[in-house]
């Protein structure tokens, strides 16, 4: 048997602008994870059991663009496994689906590592990230590559499309409270809407992306030097620019305001927007009160993650 796990993720700064070449920051969320186990079986074929996504099937019955099937086929091709083994692949995940926490990318990363390991291959992190990116393209349209990168490396990243990933380190521990709006929001749609806005007035939106990029750069410096008040303020500014990009929503705005009112240093939506998650930077002594306030204000689920230096 071989197995592998991969964490969830949140984008801290720079979503959307990252698609247009500006920097963004993301962190792994290790409180949730996808786990894949690969076993021998007597039954001929490659059997997939993924109860969290109601999937129980043999590989050949799945369409080419089904993400799990596409990932398996990609790994078989990578490992040049022409004689398909008889095996069973069990996929479990505690990462909420379609909530901007990277559940799809985490399943791909864990599946690539577990299946490649079963076939006696050890792809490098860059290879795992690239294969996951190719799978993300199936249902995401034009992903920047930030999700597959942060989940593969499982460390805080400073990411710019097309450049080697930069890992960075916090100057002290900090806690992010994540509130799930419970509204499913396909990233593809918000990314497409932003593209239409940008096409209609490129200079206005390029200026906005520049401002978001500058915030992401300042935020990295604030994290490295443990300047939490400044970091919170940068989150608030980034949220305003995301509102200008039309990717917030009444519930996300309300959750962001609730987090600020109940003691967060700052808050913003995270990821594609419209639904999905918001995040708040919260002093240790306010974690419980901010989490409770978010639940009362309508967050379907609240998670807390602490990044250690
Ligand atoms: O919705 P998420 O968390 O997968 O994040 C999408 C981030 C965007 O910048 C909006 C798109 C991208 O590919 O980077």
PDB file of N, CA, C and O in Angstrom, residues 32-63:
ATOM      1  N   UNK A  32      -7.261  20.762   7.530  1.00  0.00           N
ATOM      2  CA  UNK A  32      -8.065  19.914   6.643  1.00  0.00           C
ATOM      3  C   UNK A  32      -7.108  19.289   5.622  1.00  0.00           C
ATOM      4  O   UNK A  32      -6.045  19.847   5.359  1.00  0.00           O
ATOM      5  N   UNK A  33      -7.476  18.127   5.089  1.00  0.00           N
ATOM      6  CA  UNK A  33      -6.548  17.460   4.171  1.00  0.00           C
ATOM      7  C   UNK A  33      -7.268  16.451   3.287  1.00  0.00           C
ATOM      8  O   UNK A  33      -8.345  15.954   3.631  1.00  0.00           O
ATOM      9  N   UNK A  34      -6.639  16.177   2.149  1.00  0.00           N
ATOM     10  CA  UNK A  34      -7.073  15.059   1.301  1.00  0.00           C
ATOM     11  C   UNK A  34      -6.064  13.936   1.505  1.00  0.00           C
ATOM     12  O   UNK A  34      -4.863  14.195   1.633  1.00  0.00           O
ATOM     13  N   UNK A  35      -6.576  12.703   1.565  1.00  0.00           N
ATOM     14  CA  UNK A  35      -5.686  11.553   1.760  1.00  0.00           C
ATOM     15  C   UNK A  35      -6.025  10.485   0.722  1.00  0.00           C
ATOM     16  O   UNK A  35      -7.200  10.194   0.481  1.00  0.00           O
ATOM     17  N   UNK A  36      -4.985   9.933   0.111  1.00  0.00           N
ATOM     18  CA  UNK A  36      -5.185   8.900  -0.913  1.00  0.00           C
ATOM     19  C   UNK A  36      -4.374   7.663  -0.534  1.00  0.00           C
ATOM     20  O   UNK A  36      -3.195   7.765  -0.167  1.00  0.00           O
ATOM     21  N   UNK A  37      -5.020   6.486  -0.634  1.00  0.00           N
ATOM     22  CA  UNK A  37      -4.335   5.213  -0.394  1.00  0.00           C
ATOM     23  C   UNK A  37      -4.487   4.349  -1.636  1.00  0.00           C
ATOM     24  O   UNK A  37      -5.570   4.309  -2.232  1.00  0.00           O
ATOM     25  N   UNK A  38      -3.400   3.683  -2.007  1.00  0.00           N
ATOM     26  CA  UNK A  38      -3.425   2.819  -3.196  1.00  0.00           C
ATOM     27  C   UNK A  38      -3.053   1.402  -2.753  1.00  0.00           C
ATOM     28  O   UNK A  38      -2.012   1.198  -2.113  1.00  0.00           O
ATOM     29  N   UNK A  39      -3.934   0.448  -3.061  1.00  0.00           N
ATOM     30  CA  UNK A  39      -3.731  -0.964  -2.651  1.00  0.00           C
ATOM     31  C   UNK A  39      -3.745  -1.875  -3.868  1.00  0.00           C
ATOM     32  O   UNK A  39      -4.381  -1.559  -4.858  1.00  0.00           O
ATOM     33  N   UNK A  40      -3.145  -3.066  -3.678  1.00  0.00           N
ATOM     34  CA  UNK A  40      -3.348  -4.157  -4.652  1.00  0.00           C
ATOM     35  C   UNK A  40      -4.772  -4.669  -4.508  1.00  0.00           C
ATOM     36  O   UNK A  40      -5.336  -4.602  -3.419  1.00  0.00           O
ATOM     37  N   UNK A  41      -5.313  -5.221  -5.572  1.00  0.00           N
ATOM     38  CA  UNK A  41      -6.607  -5.890  -5.470  1.00  0.00           C
ATOM     39  C   UNK A  41      -6.618  -7.077  -6.428  1.00  0.00           C
ATOM     40  O   UNK A  41      -5.863  -7.099  -7.398  1.00  0.00           O
ATOM     41  N   UNK A  42      -7.499  -8.058  -6.145  1.00  0.00           N
ATOM     42  CA  UNK A  42      -7.578  -9.214  -7.053  1.00  0.00           C
ATOM     43  C   UNK A  42      -8.448  -8.902  -8.256  1.00  0.00           C
ATOM     44  O   UNK A  42      -8.354  -9.540  -9.290  1.00  0.00           O
ATOM     45  N   UNK A  43      -9.341  -7.922  -8.081  1.00  0.00           N
ATOM     46  CA  UNK A  43     -10.252  -7.588  -9.181  1.00  0.00           C
ATOM     47  C   UNK A  43      -9.487  -6.885 -10.292  1.00  0.00           C
ATOM     48  O   UNK A  43      -8.795  -5.890 -10.014  1.00  0.00           O
ATOM     49  N   UNK A  44      -9.578  -7.310 -11.545  1.00  0.00           N
ATOM     50  CA  UNK A  44      -8.861  -6.595 -12.603  1.00  0.00           C
ATOM     51  C   UNK A  44      -9.402  -5.170 -12.745  1.00  0.00           C
ATOM     52  O   UNK A  44     -10.607  -4.938 -12.595  1.00  0.00           O
ATOM     53  N   UNK A  45      -8.536  -4.239 -13.024  1.00  0.00           N
ATOM     54  CA  UNK A  45      -8.970  -2.852 -13.244  1.00  0.00           C
ATOM     55  C   UNK A  45      -8.432  -1.921 -12.170  1.00  0.00           C
ATOM     56  O   UNK A  45      -7.771  -2.343 -11.223  1.00  0.00           O
ATOM     57  N   UNK A  46      -8.731  -0.639 -12.376  1.00  0.00           N
ATOM     58  CA  UNK A  46      -8.315   0.382 -11.402  1.00  0.00           C
ATOM     59  C   UNK A  46      -9.595   0.926 -10.777  1.00  0.00           C
ATOM     60  O   UNK A  46     -10.384   1.601 -11.445  1.00  0.00           O
ATOM     61  N   UNK A  47      -9.810   0.577  -9.518  1.00  0.00           N
ATOM     62  CA  UNK A  47     -11.078   0.884  -8.839  1.00  0.00           C
ATOM     63  C   UNK A  47     -10.901   2.105  -7.952  1.00  0.00           C
ATOM     64  O   UNK A  47      -9.968   2.186  -7.172  1.00  0.00           O
ATOM     65  N   UNK A  48     -11.816   3.035  -8.102  1.00  0.00           N
ATOM     66  CA  UNK A  48     -11.720   4.290  -7.346  1.00  0.00           C
ATOM     67  C   UNK A  48     -12.881   4.373  -6.366  1.00  0.00           C
ATOM     68  O   UNK A  48     -14.042   4.198  -6.758  1.00  0.00           O
ATOM     69  N   UNK A  49     -12.556   4.615  -5.107  1.00  0.00           N
ATOM     70  CA  UNK A  49     -13.582   4.830  -4.080  1.00  0.00           C
ATOM     71  C   UNK A  49     -13.359   6.214  -3.486  1.00  0.00           C
ATOM     72  O   UNK A  49     -12.363   6.426  -2.801  1.00  0.00           O
ATOM     73  N   UNK A  50     -14.241   7.155  -3.800  1.00  0.00           N
ATOM     74  CA  UNK A  50     -14.112   8.523  -3.264  1.00  0.00           C
ATOM     75  C   UNK A  50     -15.469   8.943  -2.716  1.00  0.00           C
ATOM     76  O   UNK A  50     -16.235   9.651  -3.377  1.00  0.00           O
ATOM     77  N   UNK A  51     -15.806   8.474  -1.483  1.00  0.00           N
ATOM     78  CA  UNK A  51     -17.149   8.711  -0.955  1.00  0.00           C
ATOM     79  C   UNK A  51     -17.506  10.193  -0.814  1.00  0.00           C
ATOM     80  O   UNK A  51     -18.671  10.554  -0.968  1.00  0.00           O
ATOM     81  N   UNK A  52     -16.498  11.035  -0.555  1.00  0.00           N
ATOM     82  CA  UNK A  52     -16.820  12.466  -0.355  1.00  0.00           C
ATOM     83  C   UNK A  52     -17.358  13.124  -1.622  1.00  0.00           C
ATOM     84  O   UNK A  52     -18.024  14.151  -1.560  1.00  0.00           O
ATOM     85  N   UNK A  53     -17.002  12.556  -2.780  1.00  0.00           N
ATOM     86  CA  UNK A  53     -17.532  13.127  -4.035  1.00  0.00           C
ATOM     87  C   UNK A  53     -18.453  12.109  -4.732  1.00  0.00           C
ATOM     88  O   UNK A  53     -18.681  12.187  -5.945  1.00  0.00           O
ATOM     89  N   UNK A  54     -19.000  11.189  -3.938  1.00  0.00           N
ATOM     90  CA  UNK A  54     -19.930  10.164  -4.436  1.00  0.00           C
ATOM     91  C   UNK A  54     -19.385   9.462  -5.683  1.00  0.00           C
ATOM     92  O   UNK A  54     -20.083   9.280  -6.679  1.00  0.00           O
ATOM     93  N   UNK A  55     -18.134   9.072  -5.624  1.00  0.00           N
ATOM     94  CA  UNK A  55     -17.529   8.412  -6.779  1.00  0.00           C
ATOM     95  C   UNK A  55     -17.114   7.005  -6.380  1.00  0.00           C
ATOM     96  O   UNK A  55     -16.361   6.818  -5.423  1.00  0.00           O
ATOM     97  N   UNK A  56     -17.636   6.010  -7.117  1.00  0.00           N
ATOM     98  CA  UNK A  56     -17.246   4.622  -6.921  1.00  0.00           C
ATOM     99  C   UNK A  56     -17.304   4.007  -8.308  1.00  0.00           C
ATOM    100  O   UNK A  56     -18.384   3.751  -8.832  1.00  0.00           O
ATOM    101  N   UNK A  57     -16.145   3.807  -8.927  1.00  0.00           N
ATOM    102  CA  UNK A  57     -16.160   3.408 -10.338  1.00  0.00           C
ATOM    103  C   UNK A  57     -14.832   2.804 -10.745  1.00  0.00           C
ATOM    104  O   UNK A  57     -13.815   2.982 -10.065  1.00  0.00           O
ATOM    105  N   UNK A  58     -14.869   2.124 -11.899  1.00  0.00           N
ATOM    106  CA  UNK A  58     -13.633   1.617 -12.496  1.00  0.00           C
ATOM    107  C   UNK A  58     -13.168   2.691 -13.478  1.00  0.00           C
ATOM    108  O   UNK A  58     -13.978   3.355 -14.139  1.00  0.00           O
ATOM    109  N   UNK A  59     -11.867   2.851 -13.569  1.00  0.00           N
ATOM    110  CA  UNK A  59     -11.290   3.954 -14.355  1.00  0.00           C
ATOM    111  C   UNK A  59     -11.853   4.053 -15.778  1.00  0.00           C
ATOM    112  O   UNK A  59     -12.211   5.140 -16.235  1.00  0.00           O
ATOM    113  N   UNK A  60     -11.960   2.889 -16.468  1.00  0.00           N
ATOM    114  CA  UNK A  60     -12.340   2.960 -17.885  1.00  0.00           C
ATOM    115  C   UNK A  60     -13.775   3.456 -18.080  1.00  0.00           C
ATOM    116  O   UNK A  60     -14.154   3.849 -19.184  1.00  0.00           O
ATOM    117  N   UNK A  61     -14.588   3.464 -16.998  1.00  0.00           N
ATOM    118  CA  UNK A  61     -15.969   3.952 -17.151  1.00  0.00           C
ATOM    119  C   UNK A  61     -16.050   5.470 -16.993  1.00  0.00           C
ATOM    120  O   UNK A  61     -17.121   6.051 -17.123  1.00  0.00           O
ATOM    121  N   UNK A  62     -14.931   6.115 -16.693  1.00  0.00           N
ATOM    122  CA  UNK A  62     -14.978   7.559 -16.421  1.00  0.00           C
ATOM    123  C   UNK A  62     -14.509   8.377 -17.623  1.00  0.00           C
ATOM    124  O   UNK A  62     -13.576   7.980 -18.336  1.00  0.00           O
ATOM    125  N   UNK A  63     -15.166   9.530 -17.808  1.00  0.00           N
ATOM    126  CA  UNK A  63     -14.868  10.396 -18.961  1.00  0.00           C
ATOM    127  C   UNK A  63     -13.451  10.976 -18.860  1.00  0.00           C
ATOM    128  O   UNK A  63     -12.890  11.083 -17.758  1.00  0.00           O
TER     129      UNK A  63
END
